[in-house]
mmCIF file with all atom_site columns, C-alpha atoms in Angstrom:
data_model
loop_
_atom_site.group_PDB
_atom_site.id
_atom_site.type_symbol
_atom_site.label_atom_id
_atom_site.label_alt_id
_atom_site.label_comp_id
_atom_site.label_asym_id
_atom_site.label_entity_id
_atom_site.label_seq_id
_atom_site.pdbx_PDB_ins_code
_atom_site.Cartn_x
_atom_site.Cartn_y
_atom_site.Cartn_z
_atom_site.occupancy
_atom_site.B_iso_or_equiv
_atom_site.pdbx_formal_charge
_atom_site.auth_seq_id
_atom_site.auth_comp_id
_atom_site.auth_asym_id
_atom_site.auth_atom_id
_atom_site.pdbx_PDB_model_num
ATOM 1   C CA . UNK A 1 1   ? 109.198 152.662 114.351 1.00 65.00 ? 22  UNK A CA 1
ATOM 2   C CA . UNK A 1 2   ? 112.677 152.096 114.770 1.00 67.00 ? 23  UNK A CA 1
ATOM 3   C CA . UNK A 1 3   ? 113.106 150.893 118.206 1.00 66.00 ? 24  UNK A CA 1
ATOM 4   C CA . UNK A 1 4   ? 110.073 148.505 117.346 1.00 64.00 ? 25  UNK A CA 1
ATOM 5   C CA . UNK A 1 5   ? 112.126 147.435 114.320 1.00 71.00 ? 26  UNK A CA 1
ATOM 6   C CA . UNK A 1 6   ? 115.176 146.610 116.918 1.00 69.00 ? 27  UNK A CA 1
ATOM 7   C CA . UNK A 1 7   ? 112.899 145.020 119.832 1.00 67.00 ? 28  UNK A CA 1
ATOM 8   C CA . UNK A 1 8   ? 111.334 142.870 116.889 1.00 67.00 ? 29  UNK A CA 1
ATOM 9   C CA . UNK A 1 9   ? 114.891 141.922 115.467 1.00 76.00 ? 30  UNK A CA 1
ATOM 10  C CA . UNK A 1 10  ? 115.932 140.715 119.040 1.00 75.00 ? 31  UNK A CA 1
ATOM 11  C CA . UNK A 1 11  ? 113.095 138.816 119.428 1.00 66.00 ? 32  UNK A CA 1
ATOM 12  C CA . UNK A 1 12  ? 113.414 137.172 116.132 1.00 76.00 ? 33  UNK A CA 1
ATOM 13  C CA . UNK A 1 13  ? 117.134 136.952 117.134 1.00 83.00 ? 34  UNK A CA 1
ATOM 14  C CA . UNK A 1 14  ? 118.259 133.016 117.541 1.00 84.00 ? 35  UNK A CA 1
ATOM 15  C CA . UNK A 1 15  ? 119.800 133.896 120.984 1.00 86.00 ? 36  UNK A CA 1
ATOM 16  C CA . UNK A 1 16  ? 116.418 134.474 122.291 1.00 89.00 ? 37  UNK A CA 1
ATOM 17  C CA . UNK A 1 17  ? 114.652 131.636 120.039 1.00 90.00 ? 38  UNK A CA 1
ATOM 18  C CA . UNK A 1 18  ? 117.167 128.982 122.036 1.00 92.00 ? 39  UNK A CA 1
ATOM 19  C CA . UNK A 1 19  ? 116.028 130.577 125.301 1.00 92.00 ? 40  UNK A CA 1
ATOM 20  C CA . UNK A 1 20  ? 112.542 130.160 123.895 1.00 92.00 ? 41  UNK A CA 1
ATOM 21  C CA . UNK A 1 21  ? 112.798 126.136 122.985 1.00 94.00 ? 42  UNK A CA 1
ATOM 22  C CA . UNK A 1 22  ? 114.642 126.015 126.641 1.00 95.00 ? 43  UNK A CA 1
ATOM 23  C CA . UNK A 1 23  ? 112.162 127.390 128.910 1.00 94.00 ? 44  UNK A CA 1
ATOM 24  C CA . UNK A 1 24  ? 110.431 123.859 129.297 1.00 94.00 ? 45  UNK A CA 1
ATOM 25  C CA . UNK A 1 25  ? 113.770 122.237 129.983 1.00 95.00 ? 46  UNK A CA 1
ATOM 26  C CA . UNK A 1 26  ? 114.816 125.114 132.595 1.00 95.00 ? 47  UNK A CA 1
ATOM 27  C CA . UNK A 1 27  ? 111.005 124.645 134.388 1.00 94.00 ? 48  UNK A CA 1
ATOM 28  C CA . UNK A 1 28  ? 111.339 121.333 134.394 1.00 94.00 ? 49  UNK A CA 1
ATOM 29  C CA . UNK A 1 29  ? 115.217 121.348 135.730 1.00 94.00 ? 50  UNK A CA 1
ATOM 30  C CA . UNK A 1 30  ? 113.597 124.308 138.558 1.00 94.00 ? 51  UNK A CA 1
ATOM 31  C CA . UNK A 1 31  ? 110.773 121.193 139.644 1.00 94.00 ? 52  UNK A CA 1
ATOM 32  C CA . UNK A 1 32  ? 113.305 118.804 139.888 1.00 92.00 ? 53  UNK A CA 1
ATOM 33  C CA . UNK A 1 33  ? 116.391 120.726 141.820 1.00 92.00 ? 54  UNK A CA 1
ATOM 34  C CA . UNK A 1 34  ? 113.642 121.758 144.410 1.00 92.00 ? 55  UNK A CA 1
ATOM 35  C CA . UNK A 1 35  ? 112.235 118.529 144.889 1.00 89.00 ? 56  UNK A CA 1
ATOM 36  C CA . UNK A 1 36  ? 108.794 119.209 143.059 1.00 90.00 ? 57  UNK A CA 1
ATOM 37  C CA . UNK A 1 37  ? 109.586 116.638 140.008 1.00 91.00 ? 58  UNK A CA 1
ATOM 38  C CA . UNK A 1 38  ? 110.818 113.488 140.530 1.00 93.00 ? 59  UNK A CA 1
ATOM 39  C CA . UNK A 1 39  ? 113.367 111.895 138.095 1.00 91.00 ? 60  UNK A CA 1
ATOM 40  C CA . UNK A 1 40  ? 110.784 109.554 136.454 1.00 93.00 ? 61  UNK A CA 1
ATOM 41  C CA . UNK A 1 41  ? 108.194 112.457 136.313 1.00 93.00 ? 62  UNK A CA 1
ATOM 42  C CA . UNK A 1 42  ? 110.773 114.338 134.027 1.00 94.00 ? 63  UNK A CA 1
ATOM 43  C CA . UNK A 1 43  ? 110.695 111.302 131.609 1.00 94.00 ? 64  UNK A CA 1
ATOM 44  C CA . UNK A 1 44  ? 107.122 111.495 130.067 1.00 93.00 ? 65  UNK A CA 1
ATOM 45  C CA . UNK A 1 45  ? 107.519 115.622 129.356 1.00 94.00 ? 66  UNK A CA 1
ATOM 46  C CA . UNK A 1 46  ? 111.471 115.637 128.147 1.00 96.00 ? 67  UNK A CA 1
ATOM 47  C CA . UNK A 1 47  ? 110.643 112.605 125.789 1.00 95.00 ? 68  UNK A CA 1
ATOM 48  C CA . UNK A 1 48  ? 107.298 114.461 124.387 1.00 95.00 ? 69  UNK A CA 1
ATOM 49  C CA . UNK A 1 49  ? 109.379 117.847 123.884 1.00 96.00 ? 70  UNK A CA 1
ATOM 50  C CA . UNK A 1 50  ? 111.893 115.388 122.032 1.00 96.00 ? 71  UNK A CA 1
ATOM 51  C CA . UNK A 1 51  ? 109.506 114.026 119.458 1.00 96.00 ? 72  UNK A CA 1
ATOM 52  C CA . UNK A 1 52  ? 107.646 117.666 119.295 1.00 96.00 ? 73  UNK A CA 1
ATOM 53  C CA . UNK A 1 53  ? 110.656 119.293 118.198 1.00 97.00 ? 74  UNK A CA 1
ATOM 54  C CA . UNK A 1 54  ? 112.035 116.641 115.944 1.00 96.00 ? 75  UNK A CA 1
ATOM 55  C CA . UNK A 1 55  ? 108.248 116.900 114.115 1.00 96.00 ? 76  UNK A CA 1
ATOM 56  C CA . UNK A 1 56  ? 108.374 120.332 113.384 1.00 96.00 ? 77  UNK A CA 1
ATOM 57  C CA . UNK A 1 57  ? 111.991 120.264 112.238 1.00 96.00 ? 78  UNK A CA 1
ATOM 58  C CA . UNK A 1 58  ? 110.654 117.228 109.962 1.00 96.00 ? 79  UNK A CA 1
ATOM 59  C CA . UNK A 1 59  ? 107.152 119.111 108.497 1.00 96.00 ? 80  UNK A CA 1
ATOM 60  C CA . UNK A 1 60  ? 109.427 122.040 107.180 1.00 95.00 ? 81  UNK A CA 1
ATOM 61  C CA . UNK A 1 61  ? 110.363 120.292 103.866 1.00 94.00 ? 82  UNK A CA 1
ATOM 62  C CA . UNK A 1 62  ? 107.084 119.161 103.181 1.00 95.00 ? 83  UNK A CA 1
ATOM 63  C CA . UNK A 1 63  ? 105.267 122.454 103.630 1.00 95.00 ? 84  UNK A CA 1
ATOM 64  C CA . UNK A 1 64  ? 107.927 124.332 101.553 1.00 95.00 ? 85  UNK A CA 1
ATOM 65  C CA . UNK A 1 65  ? 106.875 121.774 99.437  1.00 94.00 ? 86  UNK A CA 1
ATOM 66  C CA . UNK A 1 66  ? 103.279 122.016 99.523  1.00 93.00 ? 87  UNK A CA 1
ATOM 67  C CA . UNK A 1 67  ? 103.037 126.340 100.174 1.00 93.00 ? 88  UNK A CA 1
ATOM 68  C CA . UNK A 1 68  ? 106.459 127.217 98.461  1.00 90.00 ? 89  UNK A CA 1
ATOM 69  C CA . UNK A 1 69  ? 108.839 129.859 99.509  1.00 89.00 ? 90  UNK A CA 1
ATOM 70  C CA . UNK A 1 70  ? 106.612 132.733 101.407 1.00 90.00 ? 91  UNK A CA 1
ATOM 71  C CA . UNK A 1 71  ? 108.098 134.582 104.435 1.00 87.00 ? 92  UNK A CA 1
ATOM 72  C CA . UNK A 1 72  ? 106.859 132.089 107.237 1.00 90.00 ? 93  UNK A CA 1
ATOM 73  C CA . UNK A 1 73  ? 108.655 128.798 105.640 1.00 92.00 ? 94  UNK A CA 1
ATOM 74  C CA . UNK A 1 74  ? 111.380 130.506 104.820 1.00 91.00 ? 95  UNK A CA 1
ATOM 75  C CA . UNK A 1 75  ? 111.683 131.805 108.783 1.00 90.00 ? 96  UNK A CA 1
ATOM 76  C CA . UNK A 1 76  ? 110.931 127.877 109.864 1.00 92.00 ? 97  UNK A CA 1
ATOM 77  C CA . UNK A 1 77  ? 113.765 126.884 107.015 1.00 92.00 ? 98  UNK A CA 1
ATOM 78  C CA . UNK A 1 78  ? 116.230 129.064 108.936 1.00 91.00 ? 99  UNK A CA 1
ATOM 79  C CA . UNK A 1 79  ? 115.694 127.573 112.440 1.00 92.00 ? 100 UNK A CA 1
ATOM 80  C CA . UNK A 1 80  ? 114.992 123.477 111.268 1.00 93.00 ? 101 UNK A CA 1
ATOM 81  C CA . UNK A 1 81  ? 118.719 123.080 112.707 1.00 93.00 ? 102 UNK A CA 1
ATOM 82  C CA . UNK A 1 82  ? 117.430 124.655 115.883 1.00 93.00 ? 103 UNK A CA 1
ATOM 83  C CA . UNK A 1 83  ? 114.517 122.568 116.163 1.00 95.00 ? 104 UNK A CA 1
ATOM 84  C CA . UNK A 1 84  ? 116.786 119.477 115.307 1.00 94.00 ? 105 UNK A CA 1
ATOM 85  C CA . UNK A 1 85  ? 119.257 120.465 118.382 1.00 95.00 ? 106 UNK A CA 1
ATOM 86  C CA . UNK A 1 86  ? 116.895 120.770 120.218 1.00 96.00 ? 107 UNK A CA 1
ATOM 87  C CA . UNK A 1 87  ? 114.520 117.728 120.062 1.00 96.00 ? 108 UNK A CA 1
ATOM 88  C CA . UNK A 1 88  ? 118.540 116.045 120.448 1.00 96.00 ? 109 UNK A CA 1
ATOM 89  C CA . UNK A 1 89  ? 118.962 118.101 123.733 1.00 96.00 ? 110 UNK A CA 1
ATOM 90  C CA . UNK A 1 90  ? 115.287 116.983 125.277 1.00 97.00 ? 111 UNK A CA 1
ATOM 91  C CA . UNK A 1 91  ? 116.175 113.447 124.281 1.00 96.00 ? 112 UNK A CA 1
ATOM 92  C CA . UNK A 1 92  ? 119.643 113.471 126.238 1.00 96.00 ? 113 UNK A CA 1
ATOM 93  C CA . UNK A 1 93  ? 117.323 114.651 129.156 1.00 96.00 ? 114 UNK A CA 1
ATOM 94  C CA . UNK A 1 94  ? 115.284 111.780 128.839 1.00 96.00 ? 115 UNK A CA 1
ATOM 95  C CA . UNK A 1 95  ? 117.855 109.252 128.935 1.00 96.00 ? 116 UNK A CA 1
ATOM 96  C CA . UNK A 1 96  ? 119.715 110.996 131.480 1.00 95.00 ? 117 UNK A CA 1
ATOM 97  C CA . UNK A 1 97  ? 116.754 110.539 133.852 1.00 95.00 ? 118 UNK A CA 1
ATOM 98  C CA . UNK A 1 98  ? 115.485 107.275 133.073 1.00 95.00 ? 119 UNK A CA 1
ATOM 99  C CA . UNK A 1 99  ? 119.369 106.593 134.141 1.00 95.00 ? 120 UNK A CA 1
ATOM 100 C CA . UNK A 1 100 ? 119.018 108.094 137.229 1.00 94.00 ? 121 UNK A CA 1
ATOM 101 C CA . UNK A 1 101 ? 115.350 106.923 137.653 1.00 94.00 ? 122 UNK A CA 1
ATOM 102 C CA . UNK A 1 102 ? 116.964 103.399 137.060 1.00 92.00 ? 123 UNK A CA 1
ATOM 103 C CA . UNK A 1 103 ? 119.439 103.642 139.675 1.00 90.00 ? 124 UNK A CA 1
ATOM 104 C CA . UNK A 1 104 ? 121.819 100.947 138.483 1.00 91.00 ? 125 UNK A CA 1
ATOM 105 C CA . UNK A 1 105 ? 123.679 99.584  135.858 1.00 92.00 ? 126 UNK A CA 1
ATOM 106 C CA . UNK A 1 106 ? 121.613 96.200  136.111 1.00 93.00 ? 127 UNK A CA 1
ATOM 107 C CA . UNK A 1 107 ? 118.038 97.148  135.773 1.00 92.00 ? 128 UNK A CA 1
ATOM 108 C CA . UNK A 1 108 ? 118.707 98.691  132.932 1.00 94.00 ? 129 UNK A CA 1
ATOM 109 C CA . UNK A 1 109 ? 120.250 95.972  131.138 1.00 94.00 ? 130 UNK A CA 1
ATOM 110 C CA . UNK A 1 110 ? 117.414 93.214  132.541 1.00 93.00 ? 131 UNK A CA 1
ATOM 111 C CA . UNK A 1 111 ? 114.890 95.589  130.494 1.00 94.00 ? 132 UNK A CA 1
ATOM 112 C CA . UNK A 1 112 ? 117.094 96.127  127.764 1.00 94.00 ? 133 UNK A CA 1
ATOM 113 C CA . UNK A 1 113 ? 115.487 94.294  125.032 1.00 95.00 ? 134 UNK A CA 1
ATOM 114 C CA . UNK A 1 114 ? 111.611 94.915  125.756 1.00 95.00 ? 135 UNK A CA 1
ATOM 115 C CA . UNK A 1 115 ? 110.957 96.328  122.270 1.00 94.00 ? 136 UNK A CA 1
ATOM 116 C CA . UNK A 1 116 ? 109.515 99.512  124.349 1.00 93.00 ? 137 UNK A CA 1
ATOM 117 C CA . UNK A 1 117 ? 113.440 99.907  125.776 1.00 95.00 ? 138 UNK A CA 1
ATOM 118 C CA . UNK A 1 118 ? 115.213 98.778  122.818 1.00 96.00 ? 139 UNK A CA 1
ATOM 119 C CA . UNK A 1 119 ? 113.335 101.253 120.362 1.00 96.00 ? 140 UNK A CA 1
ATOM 120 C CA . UNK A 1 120 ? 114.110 104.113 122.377 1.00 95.00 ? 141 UNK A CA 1
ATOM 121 C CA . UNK A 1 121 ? 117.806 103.204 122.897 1.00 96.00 ? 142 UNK A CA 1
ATOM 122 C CA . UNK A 1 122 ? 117.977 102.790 119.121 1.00 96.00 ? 143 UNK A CA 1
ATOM 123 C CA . UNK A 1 123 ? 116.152 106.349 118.335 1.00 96.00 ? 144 UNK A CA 1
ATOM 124 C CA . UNK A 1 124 ? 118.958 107.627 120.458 1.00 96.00 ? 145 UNK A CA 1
ATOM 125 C CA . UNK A 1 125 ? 121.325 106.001 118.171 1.00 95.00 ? 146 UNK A CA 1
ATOM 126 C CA . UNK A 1 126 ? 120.525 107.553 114.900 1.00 95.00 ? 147 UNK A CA 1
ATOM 127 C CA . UNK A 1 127 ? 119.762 110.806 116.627 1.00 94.00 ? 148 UNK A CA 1
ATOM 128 C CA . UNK A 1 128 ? 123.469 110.930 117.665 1.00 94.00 ? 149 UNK A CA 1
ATOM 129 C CA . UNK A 1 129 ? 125.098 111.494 114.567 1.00 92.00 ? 150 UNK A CA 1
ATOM 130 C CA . UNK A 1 130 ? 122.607 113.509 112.906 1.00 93.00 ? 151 UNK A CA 1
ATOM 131 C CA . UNK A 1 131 ? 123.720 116.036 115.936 1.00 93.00 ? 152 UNK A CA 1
ATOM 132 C CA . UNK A 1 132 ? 127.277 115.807 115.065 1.00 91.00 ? 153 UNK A CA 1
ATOM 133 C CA . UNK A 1 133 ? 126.733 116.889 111.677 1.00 91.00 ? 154 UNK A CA 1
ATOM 134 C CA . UNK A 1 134 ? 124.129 119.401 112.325 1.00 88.00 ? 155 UNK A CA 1
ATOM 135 C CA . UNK A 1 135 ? 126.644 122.265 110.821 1.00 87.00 ? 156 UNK A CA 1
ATOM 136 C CA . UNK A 1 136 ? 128.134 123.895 107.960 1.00 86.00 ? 157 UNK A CA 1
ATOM 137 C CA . UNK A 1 137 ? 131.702 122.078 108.141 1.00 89.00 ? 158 UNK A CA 1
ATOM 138 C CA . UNK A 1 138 ? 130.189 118.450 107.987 1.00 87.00 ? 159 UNK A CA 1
ATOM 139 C CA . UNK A 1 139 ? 128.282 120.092 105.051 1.00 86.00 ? 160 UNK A CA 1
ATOM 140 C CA . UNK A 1 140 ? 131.253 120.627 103.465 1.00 89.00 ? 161 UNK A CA 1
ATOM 141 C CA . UNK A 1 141 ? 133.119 117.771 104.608 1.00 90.00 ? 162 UNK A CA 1
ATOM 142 C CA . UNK A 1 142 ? 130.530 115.595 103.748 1.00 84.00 ? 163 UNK A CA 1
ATOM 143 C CA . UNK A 1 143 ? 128.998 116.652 100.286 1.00 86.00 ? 164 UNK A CA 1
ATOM 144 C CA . UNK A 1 144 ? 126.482 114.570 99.260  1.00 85.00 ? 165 UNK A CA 1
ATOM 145 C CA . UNK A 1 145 ? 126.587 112.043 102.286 1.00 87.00 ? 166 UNK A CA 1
ATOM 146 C CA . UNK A 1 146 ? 125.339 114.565 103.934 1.00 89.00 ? 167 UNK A CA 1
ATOM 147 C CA . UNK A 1 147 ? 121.812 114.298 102.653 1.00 86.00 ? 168 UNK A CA 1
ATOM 148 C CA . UNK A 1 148 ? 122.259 110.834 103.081 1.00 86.00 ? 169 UNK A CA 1
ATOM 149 C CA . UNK A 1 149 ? 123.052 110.701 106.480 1.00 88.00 ? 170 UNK A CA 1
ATOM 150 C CA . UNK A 1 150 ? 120.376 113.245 107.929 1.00 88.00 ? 171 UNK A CA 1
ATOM 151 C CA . UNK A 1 151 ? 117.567 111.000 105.843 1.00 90.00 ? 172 UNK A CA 1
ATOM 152 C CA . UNK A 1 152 ? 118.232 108.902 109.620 1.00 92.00 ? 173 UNK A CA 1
ATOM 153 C CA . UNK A 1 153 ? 116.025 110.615 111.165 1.00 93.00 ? 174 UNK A CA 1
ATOM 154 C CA . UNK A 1 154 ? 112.870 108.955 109.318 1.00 95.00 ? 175 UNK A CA 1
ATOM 155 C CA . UNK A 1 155 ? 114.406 106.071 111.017 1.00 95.00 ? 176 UNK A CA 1
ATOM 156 C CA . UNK A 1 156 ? 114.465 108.006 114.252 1.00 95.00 ? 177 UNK A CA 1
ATOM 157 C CA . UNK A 1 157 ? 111.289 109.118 113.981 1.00 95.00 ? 178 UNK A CA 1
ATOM 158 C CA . UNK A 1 158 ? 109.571 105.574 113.697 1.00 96.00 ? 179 UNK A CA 1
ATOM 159 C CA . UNK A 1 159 ? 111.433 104.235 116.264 1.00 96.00 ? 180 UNK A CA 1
ATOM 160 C CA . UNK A 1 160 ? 110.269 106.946 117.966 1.00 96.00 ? 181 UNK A CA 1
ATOM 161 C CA . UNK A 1 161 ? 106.670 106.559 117.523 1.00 96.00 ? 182 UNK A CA 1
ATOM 162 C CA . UNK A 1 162 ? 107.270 103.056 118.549 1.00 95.00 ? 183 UNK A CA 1
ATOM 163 C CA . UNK A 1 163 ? 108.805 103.749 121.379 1.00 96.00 ? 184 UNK A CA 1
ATOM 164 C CA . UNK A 1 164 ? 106.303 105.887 122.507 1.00 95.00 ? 185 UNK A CA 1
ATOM 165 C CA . UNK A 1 165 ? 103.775 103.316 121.965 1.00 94.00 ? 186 UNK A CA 1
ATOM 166 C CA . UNK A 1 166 ? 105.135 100.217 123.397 1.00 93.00 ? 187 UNK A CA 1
ATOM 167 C CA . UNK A 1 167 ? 105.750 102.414 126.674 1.00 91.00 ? 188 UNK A CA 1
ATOM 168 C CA . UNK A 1 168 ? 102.540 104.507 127.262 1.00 85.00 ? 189 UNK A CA 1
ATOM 169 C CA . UNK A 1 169 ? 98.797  102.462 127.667 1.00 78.00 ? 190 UNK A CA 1
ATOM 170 C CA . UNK A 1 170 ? 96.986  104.875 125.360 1.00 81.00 ? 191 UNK A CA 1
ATOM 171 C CA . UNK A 1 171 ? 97.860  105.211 122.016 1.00 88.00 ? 192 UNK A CA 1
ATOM 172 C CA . UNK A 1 172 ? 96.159  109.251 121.503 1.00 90.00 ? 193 UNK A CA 1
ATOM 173 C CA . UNK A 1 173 ? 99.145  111.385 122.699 1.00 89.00 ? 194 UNK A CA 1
ATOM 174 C CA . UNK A 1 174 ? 101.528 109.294 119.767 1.00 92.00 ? 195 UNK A CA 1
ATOM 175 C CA . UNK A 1 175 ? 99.235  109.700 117.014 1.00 92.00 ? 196 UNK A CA 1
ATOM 176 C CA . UNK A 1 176 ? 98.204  113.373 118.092 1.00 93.00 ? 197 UNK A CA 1
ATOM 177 C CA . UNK A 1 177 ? 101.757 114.723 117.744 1.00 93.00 ? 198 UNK A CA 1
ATOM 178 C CA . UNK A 1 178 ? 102.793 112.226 114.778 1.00 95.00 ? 199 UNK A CA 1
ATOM 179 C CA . UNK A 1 179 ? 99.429  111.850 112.323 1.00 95.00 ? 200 UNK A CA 1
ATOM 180 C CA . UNK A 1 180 ? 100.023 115.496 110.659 1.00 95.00 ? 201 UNK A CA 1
ATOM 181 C CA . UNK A 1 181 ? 103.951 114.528 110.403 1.00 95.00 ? 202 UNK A CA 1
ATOM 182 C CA . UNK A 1 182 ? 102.725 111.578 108.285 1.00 95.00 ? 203 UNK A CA 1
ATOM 183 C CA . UNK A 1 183 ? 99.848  113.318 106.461 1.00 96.00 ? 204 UNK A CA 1
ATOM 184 C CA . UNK A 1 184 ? 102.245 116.119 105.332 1.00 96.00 ? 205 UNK A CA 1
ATOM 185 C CA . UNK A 1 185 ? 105.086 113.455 103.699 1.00 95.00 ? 206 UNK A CA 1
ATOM 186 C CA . UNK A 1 186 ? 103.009 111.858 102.071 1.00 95.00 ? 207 UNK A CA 1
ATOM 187 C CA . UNK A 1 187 ? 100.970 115.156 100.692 1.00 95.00 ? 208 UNK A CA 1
ATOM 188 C CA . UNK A 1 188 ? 105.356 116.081 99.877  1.00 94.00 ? 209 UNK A CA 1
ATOM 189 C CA . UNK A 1 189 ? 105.986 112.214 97.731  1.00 93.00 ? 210 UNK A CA 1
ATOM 190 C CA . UNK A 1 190 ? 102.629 112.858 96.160  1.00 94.00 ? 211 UNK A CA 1
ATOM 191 C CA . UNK A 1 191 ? 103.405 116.862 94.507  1.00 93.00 ? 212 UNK A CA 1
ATOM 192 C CA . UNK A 1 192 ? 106.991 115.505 94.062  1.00 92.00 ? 213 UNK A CA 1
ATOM 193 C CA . UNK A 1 193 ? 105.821 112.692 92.291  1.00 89.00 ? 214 UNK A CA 1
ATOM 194 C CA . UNK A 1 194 ? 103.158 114.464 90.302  1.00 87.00 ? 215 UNK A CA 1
ATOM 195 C CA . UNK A 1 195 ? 105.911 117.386 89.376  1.00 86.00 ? 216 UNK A CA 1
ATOM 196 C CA . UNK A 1 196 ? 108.327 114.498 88.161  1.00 84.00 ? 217 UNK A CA 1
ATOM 197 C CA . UNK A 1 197 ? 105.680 112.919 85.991  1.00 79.00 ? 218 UNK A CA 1
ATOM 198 C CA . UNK A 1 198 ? 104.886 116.297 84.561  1.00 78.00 ? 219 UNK A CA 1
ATOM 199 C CA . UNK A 1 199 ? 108.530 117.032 84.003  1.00 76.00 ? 220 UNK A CA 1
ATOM 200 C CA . UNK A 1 200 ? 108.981 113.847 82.037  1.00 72.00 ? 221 UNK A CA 1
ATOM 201 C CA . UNK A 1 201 ? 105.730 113.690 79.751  1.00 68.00 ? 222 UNK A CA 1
ATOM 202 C CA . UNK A 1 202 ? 106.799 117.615 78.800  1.00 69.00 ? 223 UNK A CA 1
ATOM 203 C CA . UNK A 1 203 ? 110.200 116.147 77.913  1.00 67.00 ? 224 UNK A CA 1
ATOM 204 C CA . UNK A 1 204 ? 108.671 113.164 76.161  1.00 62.00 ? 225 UNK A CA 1
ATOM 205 C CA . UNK A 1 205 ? 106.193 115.053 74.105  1.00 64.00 ? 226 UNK A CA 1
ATOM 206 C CA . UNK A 1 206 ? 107.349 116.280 70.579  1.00 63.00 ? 227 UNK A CA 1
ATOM 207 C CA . UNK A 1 207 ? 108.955 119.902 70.581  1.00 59.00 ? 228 UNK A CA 1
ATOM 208 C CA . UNK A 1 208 ? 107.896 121.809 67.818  1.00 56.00 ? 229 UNK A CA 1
ATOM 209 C CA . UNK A 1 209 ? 109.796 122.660 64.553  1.00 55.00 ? 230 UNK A CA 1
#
C-alpha cells in the first residue's frame, strides 16, 4: 500500500502533470525536426491545444460553482494555473509557426487586418499579460486588480472562437470544443444570480422579535 501511495503521489505530482500537457507539443516538435510535419501543419493542432487548455482552465469556476467543493474540483482548482500556462505555451507555438510558415516580414503584414488574422493577433494580446501575472507575487502585488485583469481572458476566449472561425471552412470543430464552455457560464451567472436574489429577499424579509 505504501509504495502505491508514493507511485500515485508522483503521478499526481505537477512535475509529471507538465510533462503530461507537453507530450502533444514534444510529438509534434519530434514530426517537425524530422521532417514529418511541416510548419503550417503544426498550426491547426498547436492552436486547437491552445483553446482546449484555455477551456478547461475556464469551466473550473463554473463547475465549483455548479458541484461545489468535492475532491475532483478541488484537484482541477489546483492545476487551473497549469492549464492557463499551458494553453499560453501552445499559443506561442502557433504564432511561432505561422511566422515561420509566413516566411517574411511582409506577408504577414499584407494579411494583417483580415478579421481571421487580426482576431488571433489580438487573442495573443490579452493572453500575454494574463501569463505574466499567472503567480503568487502579482497576487500580492496586485490585490484586487488582479481579478480584474485575469477577467481578459473572456475577451481572449471570444476572440478566440472568432478566430477560429473566420480561419477554418467548417464551423463543428469551434463549437465542439467551445458550446459546453458557454453552457457552463451561463449555468455559473444563473446559480450566482439565483443565490444573490435569495440572499437579498432573506435580508429583506422581517426578522423575528
Amino acid at each position: 500500500m505504501k509504495v502505491m501511495r508514493a507511485l500515485l503521489r508522483i503521478l499526481n505530482s505537477l512535475p509529471i502533470f507538465w510533462l503530461l500537457l507537453s507530450l502533444p507539443a514534444l510529438v509534434l516538435m519530434r514530426g517537425y525536426w524530422t521532417g514529418d510535419i511541416i510548419a503550417m501543419d503544426m498550426l491547426h493542432p498547436t492552436g486547437e491545444f491552445s483553446a482546449r487548455f484555455m477551456i478547461v482552465a475556464m469551466i473550473i469556476s463554473p463547475l465549483i460553482t455548479i458541484f461545489g467543493n468535492r475532491g475532483w474540483t478541488g484537484w482541477l482548482l489546483q492545476r487551473r494555473r497549469s492549464f492557463g500556462l499551458a494553453a499560453f505555451g501552445y499559443a506561442m507555438l502557433h504564432l511561432v509557426f505561422y511566422i515561420v510558415d509566413m516566411e517574411e516580414l511582409e506577408p504577414i503584414l499584407a494579411e494583417f487586418w483580415a478579421p481571421g488574422i487580426w482576431t488571433g493577433w489580438a487573442a495573443m494580446l490579452l493572453f500575454v499579460p494574463l501569463a505574466v501575472t499567472s503567480n503568487d507575487a502579482s497576487m500580492r502585488w496586485l490585490k484586487r486588480r488582479w481579478k480584474f485583469l485575469q477577467r481578459l481572458v473572456y475577451g481572449a476566449a471570444l476572440l478566440t472562437l472568432a478566430h477560429w472561425l473566420l480561419i477554418h471552412d467548417g464551423m463543428t470543430g469551434a463549437l465542439v470544443h467551445f458550446i459546453p464552455l458557454f453552457i457552463l457560464q451561463l449555468l455559473r451567472m444563473i446559480i450566482i444570480y439565483g443565490r444573490r436574489k435569495k440572499n437579498v429577499a432573506k435580508a429583506d424579509s422581517p426578522q423575528p422579535q
